[in-house]
Amino acid sequence: MSQKYIPADLREQLLAADDRRCVYCQTTEANTGQPMTVDHIVPKAQDGPTQFDNLCFACRRCNEFKGSATVAREPLTNEIVPLFHPRSQKWNDHFDWDASGTHVIGLTAIGRATVIALNMNNAVIVDARRRWVSMGWHPPEL
Ligand SMILES: [Zn+2]
């Protein structure tokens, strides 16, 4: 899952690419006060390598909900689809914010399945986002 040894140069690459935010739900370290975890997009247990193309910053919540999953059920068609891949896909192509800025909306099958699999709109994070929006700290610009 995460927090296995990550060489310093890889950590620097992740910092440059992900800017201390979760690549899935866009939560920032500054808003939570919690350091990002390092997610193996394809888990090590499934032979996912510890290299940049397979690593990303993720908040602890997204990382834990993601677990070892690489696919999830798409709610409209009930088909199994791949989860969002932050190194080969763009967040804006698959997700958007609702008008309030508190809920992530899946725009595609991949986006919808990922929102559900990672529980990206659970009550706790939505309440936190509501506070961040009121302060002008959220949603982050991409
Ligand atoms: Zn997250």
JSON list of N, CA, C and O in Angstrom, two decimals, residues 83-139:
[
{"chain": "A", "resi": 83, "resn": "LEU", "atom": "N", "xyz": [-9.50, 1.80, -12.12]},
{"chain": "A", "resi": 83, "resn": "LEU", "atom": "CA", "xyz": [-9.48, 3.02, -11.33]},
{"chain": "A", "resi": 83, "resn": "LEU", "atom": "C", "xyz": [-8.70, 4.10, -12.09]},
{"chain": "A", "resi": 83, "resn": "LEU", "atom": "O", "xyz": [-7.88, 3.79, -12.96]},
{"chain": "A", "resi": 84, "resn": "PHE", "atom": "N", "xyz": [-8.94, 5.34, -11.75]},
{"chain": "A", "resi": 84, "resn": "PHE", "atom": "CA", "xyz": [-8.19, 6.47, -12.30]},
{"chain": "A", "resi": 84, "resn": "PHE", "atom": "C", "xyz": [-6.70, 6.23, -12.12]},
{"chain": "A", "resi": 84, "resn": "PHE", "atom": "O", "xyz": [-6.25, 5.83, -11.04]},
{"chain": "A", "resi": 85, "resn": "HIS", "atom": "N", "xyz": [-5.94, 6.45, -13.18]},
{"chain": "A", "resi": 85, "resn": "HIS", "atom": "CA", "xyz": [-4.48, 6.30, -13.14]},
{"chain": "A", "resi": 85, "resn": "HIS", "atom": "C", "xyz": [-3.85, 7.68, -13.24]},
{"chain": "A", "resi": 85, "resn": "HIS", "atom": "O", "xyz": [-3.81, 8.27, -14.32]},
{"chain": "A", "resi": 86, "resn": "PRO", "atom": "N", "xyz": [-3.35, 8.22, -12.12]},
{"chain": "A", "resi": 86, "resn": "PRO", "atom": "CA", "xyz": [-2.90, 9.62, -12.11]},
{"chain": "A", "resi": 86, "resn": "PRO", "atom": "C", "xyz": [-1.66, 9.90, -12.94]},
{"chain": "A", "resi": 86, "resn": "PRO", "atom": "O", "xyz": [-1.37, 11.05, -13.24]},
{"chain": "A", "resi": 87, "resn": "ARG", "atom": "N", "xyz": [-0.93, 8.88, -13.36]},
{"chain": "A", "resi": 87, "resn": "ARG", "atom": "CA", "xyz": [0.25, 9.13, -14.19]},
{"chain": "A", "resi": 87, "resn": "ARG", "atom": "C", "xyz": [-0.06, 9.07, -15.68]},
{"chain": "A", "resi": 87, "resn": "ARG", "atom": "O", "xyz": [0.66, 9.65, -16.48]},
{"chain": "A", "resi": 88, "resn": "SER", "atom": "N", "xyz": [-1.11, 8.38, -16.07]},
{"chain": "A", "resi": 88, "resn": "SER", "atom": "CA", "xyz": [-1.42, 8.29, -17.51]},
{"chain": "A", "resi": 88, "resn": "SER", "atom": "C", "xyz": [-2.71, 9.01, -17.87]},
{"chain": "A", "resi": 88, "resn": "SER", "atom": "O", "xyz": [-3.06, 9.09, -19.05]},
{"chain": "A", "resi": 89, "resn": "GLN", "atom": "N", "xyz": [-3.43, 9.54, -16.87]},
{"chain": "A", "resi": 89, "resn": "GLN", "atom": "CA", "xyz": [-4.68, 10.23, -17.14]},
{"chain": "A", "resi": 89, "resn": "GLN", "atom": "C", "xyz": [-4.69, 11.57, -16.41]},
{"chain": "A", "resi": 89, "resn": "GLN", "atom": "O", "xyz": [-3.96, 11.74, -15.43]},
{"chain": "A", "resi": 90, "resn": "LYS", "atom": "N", "xyz": [-5.54, 12.49, -16.88]},
{"chain": "A", "resi": 90, "resn": "LYS", "atom": "CA", "xyz": [-5.64, 13.81, -16.26]},
{"chain": "A", "resi": 90, "resn": "LYS", "atom": "C", "xyz": [-6.90, 13.87, -15.39]},
{"chain": "A", "resi": 90, "resn": "LYS", "atom": "O", "xyz": [-7.98, 13.46, -15.83]},
{"chain": "A", "resi": 91, "resn": "TRP", "atom": "N", "xyz": [-6.72, 14.45, -14.19]},
{"chain": "A", "resi": 91, "resn": "TRP", "atom": "CA", "xyz": [-7.83, 14.55, -13.23]},
{"chain": "A", "resi": 91, "resn": "TRP", "atom": "C", "xyz": [-9.05, 15.23, -13.87]},
{"chain": "A", "resi": 91, "resn": "TRP", "atom": "O", "xyz": [-10.16, 14.74, -13.76]},
{"chain": "A", "resi": 92, "resn": "ASN", "atom": "N", "xyz": [-8.81, 16.35, -14.56]},
{"chain": "A", "resi": 92, "resn": "ASN", "atom": "CA", "xyz": [-9.92, 17.12, -15.14]},
{"chain": "A", "resi": 92, "resn": "ASN", "atom": "C", "xyz": [-10.69, 16.36, -16.21]},
{"chain": "A", "resi": 92, "resn": "ASN", "atom": "O", "xyz": [-11.82, 16.71, -16.51]},
{"chain": "A", "resi": 93, "resn": "ASP", "atom": "N", "xyz": [-10.08, 15.36, -16.80]},
{"chain": "A", "resi": 93, "resn": "ASP", "atom": "CA", "xyz": [-10.79, 14.56, -17.81]},
{"chain": "A", "resi": 93, "resn": "ASP", "atom": "C", "xyz": [-11.79, 13.60, -17.17]},
{"chain": "A", "resi": 93, "resn": "ASP", "atom": "O", "xyz": [-12.71, 13.15, -17.83]},
{"chain": "A", "resi": 94, "resn": "HIS", "atom": "N", "xyz": [-11.58, 13.29, -15.90]},
{"chain": "A", "resi": 94, "resn": "HIS", "atom": "CA", "xyz": [-12.41, 12.27, -15.24]},
{"chain": "A", "resi": 94, "resn": "HIS", "atom": "C", "xyz": [-13.22, 12.77, -14.06]},
{"chain": "A", "resi": 94, "resn": "HIS", "atom": "O", "xyz": [-14.16, 12.09, -13.62]},
{"chain": "A", "resi": 95, "resn": "PHE", "atom": "N", "xyz": [-12.85, 13.94, -13.55]},
{"chain": "A", "resi": 95, "resn": "PHE", "atom": "CA", "xyz": [-13.52, 14.46, -12.35]},
{"chain": "A", "resi": 95, "resn": "PHE", "atom": "C", "xyz": [-13.77, 15.95, -12.48]},
{"chain": "A", "resi": 95, "resn": "PHE", "atom": "O", "xyz": [-13.10, 16.65, -13.23]},
{"chain": "A", "resi": 96, "resn": "ASP", "atom": "N", "xyz": [-14.71, 16.41, -11.68]},
{"chain": "A", "resi": 96, "resn": "ASP", "atom": "CA", "xyz": [-14.93, 17.85, -11.52]},
{"chain": "A", "resi": 96, "resn": "ASP", "atom": "C", "xyz": [-15.49, 18.05, -10.11]},
{"chain": "A", "resi": 96, "resn": "ASP", "atom": "O", "xyz": [-15.83, 17.08, -9.43]},
{"chain": "A", "resi": 97, "resn": "TRP", "atom": "N", "xyz": [-15.60, 19.31, -9.69]},
{"chain": "A", "resi": 97, "resn": "TRP", "atom": "CA", "xyz": [-16.24, 19.64, -8.42]},
{"chain": "A", "resi": 97, "resn": "TRP", "atom": "C", "xyz": [-17.68, 20.02, -8.68]},
{"chain": "A", "resi": 97, "resn": "TRP", "atom": "O", "xyz": [-17.98, 20.61, -9.73]},
{"chain": "A", "resi": 98, "resn": "ASP", "atom": "N", "xyz": [-18.57, 19.73, -7.74]},
{"chain": "A", "resi": 98, "resn": "ASP", "atom": "CA", "xyz": [-19.93, 20.23, -7.85]},
{"chain": "A", "resi": 98, "resn": "ASP", "atom": "C", "xyz": [-19.90, 21.74, -7.60]},
{"chain": "A", "resi": 98, "resn": "ASP", "atom": "O", "xyz": [-18.85, 22.31, -7.29]},
{"chain": "A", "resi": 99, "resn": "ALA", "atom": "N", "xyz": [-21.04, 22.39, -7.74]},
{"chain": "A", "resi": 99, "resn": "ALA", "atom": "CA", "xyz": [-21.08, 23.86, -7.65]},
{"chain": "A", "resi": 99, "resn": "ALA", "atom": "C", "xyz": [-20.61, 24.35, -6.28]},
{"chain": "A", "resi": 99, "resn": "ALA", "atom": "O", "xyz": [-20.05, 25.45, -6.18]},
{"chain": "A", "resi": 100, "resn": "SER", "atom": "N", "xyz": [-20.82, 23.56, -5.24]},
{"chain": "A", "resi": 100, "resn": "SER", "atom": "CA", "xyz": [-20.42, 24.00, -3.90]},
{"chain": "A", "resi": 100, "resn": "SER", "atom": "C", "xyz": [-18.93, 23.80, -3.64]},
{"chain": "A", "resi": 100, "resn": "SER", "atom": "O", "xyz": [-18.39, 24.33, -2.66]},
{"chain": "A", "resi": 101, "resn": "GLY", "atom": "N", "xyz": [-18.27, 23.01, -4.50]},
{"chain": "A", "resi": 101, "resn": "GLY", "atom": "CA", "xyz": [-16.84, 22.72, -4.30]},
{"chain": "A", "resi": 101, "resn": "GLY", "atom": "C", "xyz": [-16.58, 21.68, -3.24]},
{"chain": "A", "resi": 101, "resn": "GLY", "atom": "O", "xyz": [-15.43, 21.46, -2.85]},
{"chain": "A", "resi": 102, "resn": "THR", "atom": "N", "xyz": [-17.63, 21.02, -2.76]},
{"chain": "A", "resi": 102, "resn": "THR", "atom": "CA", "xyz": [-17.44, 20.06, -1.66]},
{"chain": "A", "resi": 102, "resn": "THR", "atom": "C", "xyz": [-17.50, 18.61, -2.11]},
{"chain": "A", "resi": 102, "resn": "THR", "atom": "O", "xyz": [-17.06, 17.73, -1.37]},
{"chain": "A", "resi": 103, "resn": "HIS", "atom": "N", "xyz": [-18.08, 18.33, -3.29]},
{"chain": "A", "resi": 103, "resn": "HIS", "atom": "CA", "xyz": [-18.23, 16.96, -3.76]},
{"chain": "A", "resi": 103, "resn": "HIS", "atom": "C", "xyz": [-17.49, 16.77, -5.08]},
{"chain": "A", "resi": 103, "resn": "HIS", "atom": "O", "xyz": [-17.62, 17.58, -5.98]},
{"chain": "A", "resi": 104, "resn": "VAL", "atom": "N", "xyz": [-16.74, 15.67, -5.17]},
{"chain": "A", "resi": 104, "resn": "VAL", "atom": "CA", "xyz": [-16.09, 15.30, -6.42]},
{"chain": "A", "resi": 104, "resn": "VAL", "atom": "C", "xyz": [-17.13, 14.58, -7.28]},
{"chain": "A", "resi": 104, "resn": "VAL", "atom": "O", "xyz": [-17.82, 13.68, -6.79]},
{"chain": "A", "resi": 105, "resn": "ILE", "atom": "N", "xyz": [-17.23, 15.00, -8.52]},
{"chain": "A", "resi": 105, "resn": "ILE", "atom": "CA", "xyz": [-18.16, 14.37, -9.46]},
{"chain": "A", "resi": 105, "resn": "ILE", "atom": "C", "xyz": [-17.35, 13.55, -10.46]},
{"chain": "A", "resi": 105, "resn": "ILE", "atom": "O", "xyz": [-16.37, 14.04, -11.01]},
{"chain": "A", "resi": 106, "resn": "GLY", "atom": "N", "xyz": [-17.73, 12.31, -10.68]},
{"chain": "A", "resi": 106, "resn": "GLY", "atom": "CA", "xyz": [-17.10, 11.49, -11.70]},
{"chain": "A", "resi": 106, "resn": "GLY", "atom": "C", "xyz": [-17.70, 11.82, -13.06]},
{"chain": "A", "resi": 106, "resn": "GLY", "atom": "O", "xyz": [-18.92, 11.72, -13.23]},
{"chain": "A", "resi": 107, "resn": "LEU", "atom": "N", "xyz": [-16.89, 12.22, -14.01]},
{"chain": "A", "resi": 107, "resn": "LEU", "atom": "CA", "xyz": [-17.37, 12.60, -15.34]},
{"chain": "A", "resi": 107, "resn": "LEU", "atom": "C", "xyz": [-17.42, 11.42, -16.29]},
{"chain": "A", "resi": 107, "resn": "LEU", "atom": "O", "xyz": [-18.12, 11.46, -17.30]},
{"chain": "A", "resi": 108, "resn": "THR", "atom": "N", "xyz": [-16.64, 10.41, -16.01]},
{"chain": "A", "resi": 108, "resn": "THR", "atom": "CA", "xyz": [-16.51, 9.24, -16.88]},
{"chain": "A", "resi": 108, "resn": "THR", "atom": "C", "xyz": [-16.75, 7.98, -16.05]},
{"chain": "A", "resi": 108, "resn": "THR", "atom": "O", "xyz": [-16.85, 8.05, -14.81]},
{"chain": "A", "resi": 109, "resn": "ALA", "atom": "N", "xyz": [-16.79, 6.84, -16.72]},
{"chain": "A", "resi": 109, "resn": "ALA", "atom": "CA", "xyz": [-16.94, 5.58, -15.99]},
{"chain": "A", "resi": 109, "resn": "ALA", "atom": "C", "xyz": [-15.80, 5.41, -15.00]},
{"chain": "A", "resi": 109, "resn": "ALA", "atom": "O", "xyz": [-16.01, 5.02, -13.83]},
{"chain": "A", "resi": 110, "resn": "ILE", "atom": "N", "xyz": [-14.59, 5.72, -15.44]},
{"chain": "A", "resi": 110, "resn": "ILE", "atom": "CA", "xyz": [-13.42, 5.62, -14.54]},
{"chain": "A", "resi": 110, "resn": "ILE", "atom": "C", "xyz": [-13.57, 6.58, -13.37]},
{"chain": "A", "resi": 110, "resn": "ILE", "atom": "O", "xyz": [-13.33, 6.22, -12.21]},
{"chain": "A", "resi": 111, "resn": "GLY", "atom": "N", "xyz": [-13.99, 7.80, -13.66]},
{"chain": "A", "resi": 111, "resn": "GLY", "atom": "CA", "xyz": [-14.17, 8.79, -12.59]},
{"chain": "A", "resi": 111, "resn": "GLY", "atom": "C", "xyz": [-15.24, 8.35, -11.60]},
{"chain": "A", "resi": 111, "resn": "GLY", "atom": "O", "xyz": [-15.03, 8.39, -10.38]},
{"chain": "A", "resi": 112, "resn": "ARG", "atom": "N", "xyz": [-16.39, 7.91, -12.11]},
{"chain": "A", "resi": 112, "resn": "ARG", "atom": "CA", "xyz": [-17.49, 7.51, -11.22]},
{"chain": "A", "resi": 112, "resn": "ARG", "atom": "C", "xyz": [-17.09, 6.31, -10.36]},
{"chain": "A", "resi": 112, "resn": "ARG", "atom": "O", "xyz": [-17.38, 6.27, -9.16]},
{"chain": "A", "resi": 113, "resn": "ALA", "atom": "N", "xyz": [-16.43, 5.34, -10.96]},
{"chain": "A", "resi": 113, "resn": "ALA", "atom": "CA", "xyz": [-16.01, 4.15, -10.19]},
{"chain": "A", "resi": 113, "resn": "ALA", "atom": "C", "xyz": [-14.98, 4.53, -9.13]},
{"chain": "A", "resi": 113, "resn": "ALA", "atom": "O", "xyz": [-15.01, 4.01, -8.01]},
{"chain": "A", "resi": 114, "resn": "THR", "atom": "N", "xyz": [-14.07, 5.45, -9.47]},
{"chain": "A", "resi": 114, "resn": "THR", "atom": "CA", "xyz": [-13.03, 5.84, -8.53]},
{"chain": "A", "resi": 114, "resn": "THR", "atom": "C", "xyz": [-13.61, 6.65, -7.37]},
{"chain": "A", "resi": 114, "resn": "THR", "atom": "O", "xyz": [-13.22, 6.45, -6.21]},
{"chain": "A", "resi": 115, "resn": "VAL", "atom": "N", "xyz": [-14.56, 7.53, -7.66]},
{"chain": "A", "resi": 115, "resn": "VAL", "atom": "CA", "xyz": [-15.20, 8.32, -6.59]},
{"chain": "A", "resi": 115, "resn": "VAL", "atom": "C", "xyz": [-15.81, 7.37, -5.56]},
{"chain": "A", "resi": 115, "resn": "VAL", "atom": "O", "xyz": [-15.66, 7.57, -4.34]},
{"chain": "A", "resi": 116, "resn": "ILE", "atom": "N", "xyz": [-16.46, 6.32, -6.03]},
{"chain": "A", "resi": 116, "resn": "ILE", "atom": "CA", "xyz": [-17.12, 5.39, -5.11]},
{"chain": "A", "resi": 116, "resn": "ILE", "atom": "C", "xyz": [-16.10, 4.51, -4.40]},
{"chain": "A", "resi": 116, "resn": "ILE", "atom": "O", "xyz": [-16.14, 4.36, -3.18]},
{"chain": "A", "resi": 117, "resn": "ALA", "atom": "N", "xyz": [-15.16, 3.95, -5.15]},
{"chain": "A", "resi": 117, "resn": "ALA", "atom": "CA", "xyz": [-14.19, 3.03, -4.55]},
{"chain": "A", "resi": 117, "resn": "ALA", "atom": "C", "xyz": [-13.36, 3.71, -3.47]},
{"chain": "A", "resi": 117, "resn": "ALA", "atom": "O", "xyz": [-13.02, 3.09, -2.46]},
{"chain": "A", "resi": 118, "resn": "LEU", "atom": "N", "xyz": [-13.00, 4.96, -3.68]},
{"chain": "A", "resi": 118, "resn": "LEU", "atom": "CA", "xyz": [-12.17, 5.67, -2.72]},
{"chain": "A", "resi": 118, "resn": "LEU", "atom": "C", "xyz": [-13.01, 6.49, -1.73]},
{"chain": "A", "resi": 118, "resn": "LEU", "atom": "O", "xyz": [-12.46, 7.23, -0.92]},
{"chain": "A", "resi": 119, "resn": "ASN", "atom": "N", "xyz": [-14.33, 6.34, -1.83]},
{"chain": "A", "resi": 119, "resn": "ASN", "atom": "CA", "xyz": [-15.24, 7.01, -0.88]},
{"chain": "A", "resi": 119, "resn": "ASN", "atom": "C", "xyz": [-14.90, 8.50, -0.80]},
{"chain": "A", "resi": 119, "resn": "ASN", "atom": "O", "xyz": [-14.77, 9.06, 0.30]},
{"chain": "A", "resi": 120, "resn": "MET", "atom": "N", "xyz": [-14.75, 9.12, -1.96]},
{"chain": "A", "resi": 120, "resn": "MET", "atom": "CA", "xyz": [-14.21, 10.48, -2.03]},
{"chain": "A", "resi": 120, "resn": "MET", "atom": "C", "xyz": [-15.18, 11.56, -1.55]},
{"chain": "A", "resi": 120, "resn": "MET", "atom": "O", "xyz": [-14.77, 12.70, -1.39]},
{"chain": "A", "resi": 121, "resn": "ASN", "atom": "N", "xyz": [-16.44, 11.19, -1.33]},
{"chain": "A", "resi": 121, "resn": "ASN", "atom": "CA", "xyz": [-17.41, 12.16, -0.83]},
{"chain": "A", "resi": 121, "resn": "ASN", "atom": "C", "xyz": [-18.01, 11.71, 0.49]},
{"chain": "A", "resi": 121, "resn": "ASN", "atom": "O", "xyz": [-19.19, 11.93, 0.76]},
{"chain": "A", "resi": 122, "resn": "ASN", "atom": "N", "xyz": [-17.18, 11.11, 1.34]},
{"chain": "A", "resi": 122, "resn": "ASN", "atom": "CA", "xyz": [-17.72, 10.69, 2.64]},
{"chain": "A", "resi": 122, "resn": "ASN", "atom": "C", "xyz": [-18.01, 11.92, 3.49]},
{"chain": "A", "resi": 122, "resn": "ASN", "atom": "O", "xyz": [-17.47, 13.02, 3.27]},
{"chain": "A", "resi": 123, "resn": "ALA", "atom": "N", "xyz": [-18.87, 11.75, 4.48]},
{"chain": "A", "resi": 123, "resn": "ALA", "atom": "CA", "xyz": [-19.38, 12.89, 5.25]},
{"chain": "A", "resi": 123, "resn": "ALA", "atom": "C", "xyz": [-18.27, 13.68, 5.94]},
{"chain": "A", "resi": 123, "resn": "ALA", "atom": "O", "xyz": [-18.33, 14.91, 6.02]},
{"chain": "A", "resi": 124, "resn": "VAL", "atom": "N", "xyz": [-17.24, 13.00, 6.40]},
{"chain": "A", "resi": 124, "resn": "VAL", "atom": "CA", "xyz": [-16.18, 13.69, 7.13]},
{"chain": "A", "resi": 124, "resn": "VAL", "atom": "C", "xyz": [-15.41, 14.63, 6.21]},
{"chain": "A", "resi": 124, "resn": "VAL", "atom": "O", "xyz": [-15.17, 15.80, 6.54]},
{"chain": "A", "resi": 125, "resn": "ILE", "atom": "N", "xyz": [-15.04, 14.13, 5.02]},
{"chain": "A", "resi": 125, "resn": "ILE", "atom": "CA", "xyz": [-14.25, 14.99, 4.12]},
{"chain": "A", "resi": 125, "resn": "ILE", "atom": "C", "xyz": [-15.12, 16.09, 3.53]},
{"chain": "A", "resi": 125, "resn": "ILE", "atom": "O", "xyz": [-14.66, 17.21, 3.31]},
{"chain": "A", "resi": 126, "resn": "VAL", "atom": "N", "xyz": [-16.39, 15.80, 3.27]},
{"chain": "A", "resi": 126, "resn": "VAL", "atom": "CA", "xyz": [-17.28, 16.84, 2.74]},
{"chain": "A", "resi": 126, "resn": "VAL", "atom": "C", "xyz": [-17.43, 17.97, 3.76]},
{"chain": "A", "resi": 126, "resn": "VAL", "atom": "O", "xyz": [-17.41, 19.16, 3.40]},
{"chain": "A", "resi": 127, "resn": "ASP", "atom": "N", "xyz": [-17.54, 17.62, 5.03]},
{"chain": "A", "resi": 127, "resn": "ASP", "atom": "CA", "xyz": [-17.64, 18.66, 6.07]},
{"chain": "A", "resi": 127, "resn": "ASP", "atom": "C", "xyz": [-16.36, 19.49, 6.12]},
{"chain": "A", "resi": 127, "resn": "ASP", "atom": "O", "xyz": [-16.40, 20.72, 6.23]},
{"chain": "A", "resi": 128, "resn": "ALA", "atom": "N", "xyz": [-15.21, 18.81, 6.00]},
{"chain": "A", "resi": 128, "resn": "ALA", "atom": "CA", "xyz": [-13.94, 19.53, 5.99]},
{"chain": "A", "resi": 128, "resn": "ALA", "atom": "C", "xyz": [-13.87, 20.45, 4.77]},
{"chain": "A", "resi": 128, "resn": "ALA", "atom": "O", "xyz": [-13.48, 21.62, 4.88]},
{"chain": "A", "resi": 129, "resn": "ARG", "atom": "N", "xyz": [-14.26, 19.93, 3.60]},
{"chain": "A", "resi": 129, "resn": "ARG", "atom": "CA", "xyz": [-14.22, 20.77, 2.38]},
{"chain": "A", "resi": 129, "resn": "ARG", "atom": "C", "xyz": [-15.11, 21.99, 2.52]},
{"chain": "A", "resi": 129, "resn": "ARG", "atom": "O", "xyz": [-14.77, 23.07, 2.04]},
{"chain": "A", "resi": 130, "resn": "ARG", "atom": "N", "xyz": [-16.27, 21.83, 3.16]},
{"chain": "A", "resi": 130, "resn": "ARG", "atom": "CA", "xyz": [-17.18, 22.96, 3.35]},
{"chain": "A", "resi": 130, "resn": "ARG", "atom": "C", "xyz": [-16.44, 24.08, 4.11]},
{"chain": "A", "resi": 130, "resn": "ARG", "atom": "O", "xyz": [-16.55, 25.26, 3.75]},
{"chain": "A", "resi": 131, "resn": "ARG", "atom": "N", "xyz": [-15.69, 23.69, 5.13]},
{"chain": "A", "resi": 131, "resn": "ARG", "atom": "CA", "xyz": [-14.93, 24.69, 5.90]},
{"chain": "A", "resi": 131, "resn": "ARG", "atom": "C", "xyz": [-13.84, 25.31, 5.03]},
{"chain": "A", "resi": 131, "resn": "ARG", "atom": "O", "xyz": [-13.62, 26.52, 5.08]},
{"chain": "A", "resi": 132, "resn": "TRP", "atom": "N", "xyz": [-13.13, 24.47, 4.25]},
{"chain": "A", "resi": 132, "resn": "TRP", "atom": "CA", "xyz": [-12.04, 24.98, 3.41]},
{"chain": "A", "resi": 132, "resn": "TRP", "atom": "C", "xyz": [-12.59, 25.94, 2.36]},
{"chain": "A", "resi": 132, "resn": "TRP", "atom": "O", "xyz": [-11.98, 26.97, 2.07]},
{"chain": "A", "resi": 133, "resn": "VAL", "atom": "N", "xyz": [-13.75, 25.61, 1.76]},
{"chain": "A", "resi": 133, "resn": "VAL", "atom": "CA", "xyz": [-14.36, 26.48, 0.76]},
{"chain": "A", "resi": 133, "resn": "VAL", "atom": "C", "xyz": [-14.68, 27.84, 1.39]},
{"chain": "A", "resi": 133, "resn": "VAL", "atom": "O", "xyz": [-14.43, 28.90, 0.80]},
{"chain": "A", "resi": 134, "resn": "SER", "atom": "N", "xyz": [-15.21, 27.82, 2.61]},
{"chain": "A", "resi": 134, "resn": "SER", "atom": "CA", "xyz": [-15.58, 29.08, 3.26]},
{"chain": "A", "resi": 134, "resn": "SER", "atom": "C", "xyz": [-14.37, 29.97, 3.51]},
{"chain": "A", "resi": 134, "resn": "SER", "atom": "O", "xyz": [-14.49, 31.19, 3.59]},
{"chain": "A", "resi": 135, "resn": "MET", "atom": "N", "xyz": [-13.20, 29.35, 3.60]},
{"chain": "A", "resi": 135, "resn": "MET", "atom": "CA", "xyz": [-11.96, 30.11, 3.81]},
{"chain": "A", "resi": 135, "resn": "MET", "atom": "C", "xyz": [-11.26, 30.46, 2.50]},
{"chain": "A", "resi": 135, "resn": "MET", "atom": "O", "xyz": [-10.23, 31.14, 2.51]},
{"chain": "A", "resi": 136, "resn": "GLY", "atom": "N", "xyz": [-11.77, 29.94, 1.38]},
{"chain": "A", "resi": 136, "resn": "GLY", "atom": "CA", "xyz": [-11.13, 30.17, 0.09]},
{"chain": "A", "resi": 136, "resn": "GLY", "atom": "C", "xyz": [-9.93, 29.28, -0.14]},
{"chain": "A", "resi": 136, "resn": "GLY", "atom": "O", "xyz": [-9.07, 29.58, -0.98]},
{"chain": "A", "resi": 137, "resn": "TRP", "atom": "N", "xyz": [-9.84, 28.17, 0.57]},
{"chain": "A", "resi": 137, "resn": "TRP", "atom": "CA", "xyz": [-8.69, 27.25, 0.47]},
{"chain": "A", "resi": 137, "resn": "TRP", "atom": "C", "xyz": [-8.97, 26.07, -0.45]},
{"chain": "A", "resi": 137, "resn": "TRP", "atom": "O", "xyz": [-8.13, 25.18, -0.60]},
{"chain": "A", "resi": 138, "resn": "HIS", "atom": "N", "xyz": [-10.16, 26.02, -1.04]},
{"chain": "A", "resi": 138, "resn": "HIS", "atom": "CA", "xyz": [-10.59, 24.84, -1.77]},
{"chain": "A", "resi": 138, "resn": "HIS", "atom": "C", "xyz": [-11.71, 25.24, -2.71]},
{"chain": "A", "resi": 138, "resn": "HIS", "atom": "O", "xyz": [-12.49, 26.13, -2.34]},
{"chain": "A", "resi": 139, "resn": "PRO", "atom": "N", "xyz": [-11.88, 24.60, -3.87]},
{"chain": "A", "resi": 139, "resn": "PRO", "atom": "CA", "xyz": [-10.99, 23.57, -4.44]},
{"chain": "A", "resi": 139, "resn": "PRO", "atom": "C", "xyz": [-9.66, 24.17, -4.90]},
{"chain": "A", "resi": 139, "resn": "PRO", "atom": "O", "xyz": [-9.62, 25.34, -5.27]}
]
